[in-house]
mmCIF file of C-alpha atoms in Angstrom:
data_model
loop_
_atom_site.group_PDB
_atom_site.id
_atom_site.type_symbol
_atom_site.label_atom_id
_atom_site.label_comp_id
_atom_site.label_asym_id
_atom_site.label_seq_id
_atom_site.Cartn_x
_atom_site.Cartn_y
_atom_site.Cartn_z
ATOM 1 C CA MET T 201 0.000 0.000 0.000
ATOM 2 C CA ILE T 202 1.216 3.494 -0.843
ATOM 3 C CA GLU T 203 1.617 5.769 2.124
ATOM 4 C CA PRO T 204 0.027 9.247 1.752
ATOM 5 C CA PHE T 205 2.294 12.274 1.807
ATOM 6 C CA THR T 206 3.131 13.770 5.136
ATOM 7 C CA SER T 207 2.412 17.476 5.647
ATOM 8 C CA ALA T 208 6.158 18.212 5.369
ATOM 9 C CA GLN T 209 6.300 16.343 2.056
ATOM 10 C CA ARG T 210 3.202 18.166 0.789
ATOM 11 C CA GLU T 211 4.704 21.526 1.746
ATOM 12 C CA LYS T 212 7.927 20.642 -0.097
ATOM 13 C CA ILE T 213 5.940 19.642 -3.231
ATOM 14 C CA VAL T 214 3.919 22.874 -3.107
ATOM 15 C CA SER T 215 7.113 24.883 -2.712
ATOM 16 C CA VAL T 216 8.710 23.174 -5.705
ATOM 17 C CA MET T 217 5.560 23.658 -7.810
ATOM 18 C CA ARG T 218 5.467 27.366 -6.958
ATOM 19 C CA SER T 219 9.094 27.828 -7.976
ATOM 20 C CA LEU T 220 8.481 25.871 -11.183
ATOM 21 C CA LYS T 221 5.462 28.028 -12.006
ATOM 22 C CA TYR T 222 7.680 31.070 -12.341
ATOM 23 C CA SER T 223 10.764 29.400 -13.742
ATOM 24 C CA ILE T 224 9.046 27.265 -16.391
ATOM 25 C CA PHE T 225 5.473 28.316 -16.998
ATOM 26 C CA PHE T 226 5.976 32.082 -17.064
ATOM 27 C CA PRO T 227 8.679 31.961 -19.780
ATOM 28 C CA LEU T 228 6.522 29.510 -21.744
ATOM 29 C CA ALA T 229 3.598 31.915 -21.523
ATOM 30 C CA ILE T 230 5.802 34.727 -22.818
ATOM 31 C CA LEU T 231 7.008 32.560 -25.699
ATOM 32 C CA SER T 232 3.507 31.533 -26.669
ATOM 33 C CA ALA T 233 2.277 35.123 -26.541
ATOM 34 C CA THR T 234 5.082 36.361 -28.774
ATOM 35 C CA ALA T 235 4.548 33.476 -31.185
ATOM 36 C CA ALA T 236 0.983 34.663 -31.742
ATOM 37 C CA TYR T 237 2.245 37.533 -33.861
ATOM 38 C CA PRO T 238 5.028 36.927 -36.337
ATOM 39 C CA PHE T 239 7.790 39.511 -36.160
ATOM 40 C CA PRO T 240 9.455 39.924 -39.521
ATOM 41 C CA ASP T 241 12.936 40.746 -38.220
ATOM 42 C CA SER T 242 14.694 39.595 -41.339
ATOM 43 C CA SER T 243 12.626 40.035 -44.438
ATOM 44 C CA SER T 244 13.755 39.222 -47.913
ATOM 45 C CA LYS T 245 13.114 41.088 -51.134
ATOM 46 C CA ALA T 246 10.725 38.267 -52.047
ATOM 47 C CA ASP T 247 8.748 38.936 -48.821
ATOM 48 C CA GLU T 248 8.638 42.643 -49.600
ATOM 49 C CA GLN T 249 7.463 41.935 -53.164
ATOM 50 C CA ALA T 250 4.813 39.499 -51.932
ATOM 51 C CA GLY T 251 3.717 42.097 -49.375
ATOM 52 C CA ALA T 252 3.331 44.682 -52.146
ATOM 53 C CA ALA T 253 1.022 42.325 -54.038
ATOM 54 C CA LEU T 254 -0.942 41.568 -50.862
ATOM 55 C CA TYR T 255 -1.274 45.290 -50.111
ATOM 56 C CA ARG T 256 -2.802 45.755 -53.551
ATOM 57 C CA ASP T 257 -4.920 42.587 -53.601
ATOM 58 C CA LYS T 258 -6.327 42.702 -50.061
ATOM 59 C CA GLY T 259 -7.842 46.164 -50.537
ATOM 60 C CA CYS T 260 -5.388 48.194 -48.464
ATOM 61 C CA PRO T 261 -5.259 51.016 -51.061
ATOM 62 C CA GLN T 262 -8.979 51.673 -50.559
ATOM 63 C CA CYS T 263 -8.184 53.213 -47.179
ATOM 64 C CA HIS T 264 -4.457 53.915 -47.242
ATOM 65 C CA GLY T 265 -4.030 54.882 -50.905
ATOM 66 C CA ALA T 266 -2.130 53.122 -53.669
ATOM 67 C CA ASP T 267 0.831 55.373 -52.875
ATOM 68 C CA LEU T 268 0.433 54.799 -49.092
ATOM 69 C CA ASN T 269 -0.332 58.505 -48.585
ATOM 70 C CA GLY T 270 -3.722 57.832 -47.016
ATOM 71 C CA ASN T 271 -7.115 59.335 -47.785
ATOM 72 C CA LYS T 272 -10.344 60.197 -45.958
ATOM 73 C CA LYS T 273 -10.815 56.578 -44.853
ATOM 74 C CA GLY T 274 -7.347 55.789 -43.538
ATOM 75 C CA PRO T 275 -4.054 57.349 -42.471
ATOM 76 C CA SER T 276 -0.881 57.574 -44.487
ATOM 77 C CA LEU T 277 1.512 54.660 -44.155
ATOM 78 C CA ALA T 278 4.250 56.311 -46.209
ATOM 79 C CA ALA T 279 6.504 57.057 -43.222
ATOM 80 C CA ILE T 280 5.556 54.101 -41.005
ATOM 81 C CA ARG T 281 8.959 52.481 -41.605
ATOM 82 C CA THR T 282 10.770 55.229 -39.722
ATOM 83 C CA ASP T 283 8.074 56.018 -37.144
ATOM 84 C CA PRO T 284 9.338 54.836 -33.724
ATOM 85 C CA ALA T 285 5.727 54.594 -32.529
ATOM 86 C CA TRP T 286 5.148 51.796 -35.076
ATOM 87 C CA PRO T 287 7.662 48.958 -34.599
ATOM 88 C CA PRO T 288 7.029 45.729 -36.543
ATOM 89 C CA GLU T 289 5.254 44.157 -33.564
ATOM 90 C CA LYS T 290 2.710 46.988 -33.372
ATOM 91 C CA ILE T 291 2.112 46.977 -37.142
ATOM 92 C CA THR T 292 1.544 43.221 -36.967
ATOM 93 C CA LYS T 293 -0.907 43.598 -34.091
ATOM 94 C CA GLN T 294 -2.781 46.378 -35.921
ATOM 95 C CA ILE T 295 -3.161 44.238 -39.047
ATOM 96 C CA MET T 296 -4.243 41.185 -37.051
ATOM 97 C CA ASP T 297 -6.546 42.836 -34.509
ATOM 98 C CA GLY T 298 -7.601 46.043 -36.269
ATOM 99 C CA GLY T 299 -8.129 49.337 -34.512
ATOM 100 C CA PRO T 300 -10.669 52.116 -33.970
ATOM 101 C CA LYS T 301 -11.373 52.547 -37.693
ATOM 102 C CA MET T 302 -9.531 49.556 -39.125
ATOM 103 C CA PRO T 303 -11.131 46.124 -39.339
ATOM 104 C CA PRO T 304 -9.134 43.099 -38.151
ATOM 105 C CA PHE T 305 -7.511 40.949 -40.815
ATOM 106 C CA GLY T 306 -6.296 38.122 -38.571
ATOM 107 C CA GLU T 307 -9.020 35.829 -39.892
ATOM 108 C CA SER T 308 -8.410 36.545 -43.576
ATOM 109 C CA LEU T 309 -4.591 36.582 -43.645
ATOM 110 C CA THR T 310 -2.128 33.859 -42.746
ATOM 111 C CA ASP T 311 0.782 34.603 -40.426
ATOM 112 C CA PRO T 312 3.235 34.536 -43.370
ATOM 113 C CA GLU T 313 1.030 36.980 -45.302
ATOM 114 C CA VAL T 314 0.935 39.371 -42.347
ATOM 115 C CA ALA T 315 4.730 39.110 -42.097
ATOM 116 C CA GLN T 316 4.996 39.896 -45.825
ATOM 117 C CA LEU T 317 2.749 42.951 -45.460
ATOM 118 C CA VAL T 318 4.872 44.181 -42.577
ATOM 119 C CA ALA T 319 8.032 43.524 -44.609
ATOM 120 C CA PHE T 320 6.571 45.637 -47.439
ATOM 121 C CA LEU T 321 5.564 48.473 -45.100
ATOM 122 C CA ARG T 322 8.976 48.420 -43.375
ATOM 123 C CA ALA T 323 11.019 48.106 -46.592
ATOM 124 C CA LYS T 324 13.555 50.850 -47.179
ATOM 125 C CA ASP T 325 12.850 50.797 -50.907
ATOM 126 C CA ARG T 326 9.277 49.596 -51.216
ATOM 127 C CA PRO T 327 8.782 47.533 -54.344
ATOM 128 C CA ALA T 328 5.890 48.185 -56.684
ATOM 129 C CA PRO T 329 3.468 45.294 -56.784
ATOM 130 C CA PRO T 330 3.737 43.002 -59.779
ATOM 131 C CA ALA T 331 1.156 43.435 -62.508
ATOM 132 C CA ALA T 332 -2.213 42.028 -61.508
ATOM 133 C CA ALA T 333 -3.097 38.765 -63.166
ATOM 134 C CA ASN T 334 -5.611 39.239 -65.942
ATOM 135 C CA PRO T 335 -8.710 37.087 -65.649
ATOM 136 C CA PRO T 336 -9.083 34.563 -68.461
ATOM 137 C CA SER T 337 -11.154 35.883 -71.360
ATOM 138 C CA ASN T 338 -14.070 33.825 -72.648
#
C-alpha cells in the first residue's frame, strides 16, 4: 500500500511547484504570446514583393491609398517604416486585430502573409506590386 504524503512532504511539493510556475510556466507563456504575432525581423526582397502584391490585392489602397499617402478613410503609411511609434510588432498587431477605424484581418490573412505585409511596409525601398493577373477571357 502506498503511504500518503506527510504534511512536510506536501509543503515541499507545493514549494517546488510554486518555484516551477515562475521558472518554467511564465517563460513559456511569454514565448507563446510572442509566437501569436510573427515579427518579420529579417525580411527578404521576395517577402517585400509578396507584401506589395498583398497590399494591392487585399484592398489596403482603398483606405491607405495606392501610394500609401492615405485618404479620408485611412491614415498615411508612407513614413511608417521610420516612425518609432510603429515597430514591426505593433504593425503586426494592428493588421491582425484592427483598430478604432480599421477592421481586423487576422481571420483573412495567414501569419506569413501578415509578415509579408509588414516587410513591405517596413522596406527601405518599397517595391511596386507586380502586374495584376488578368482574368481569363471567354
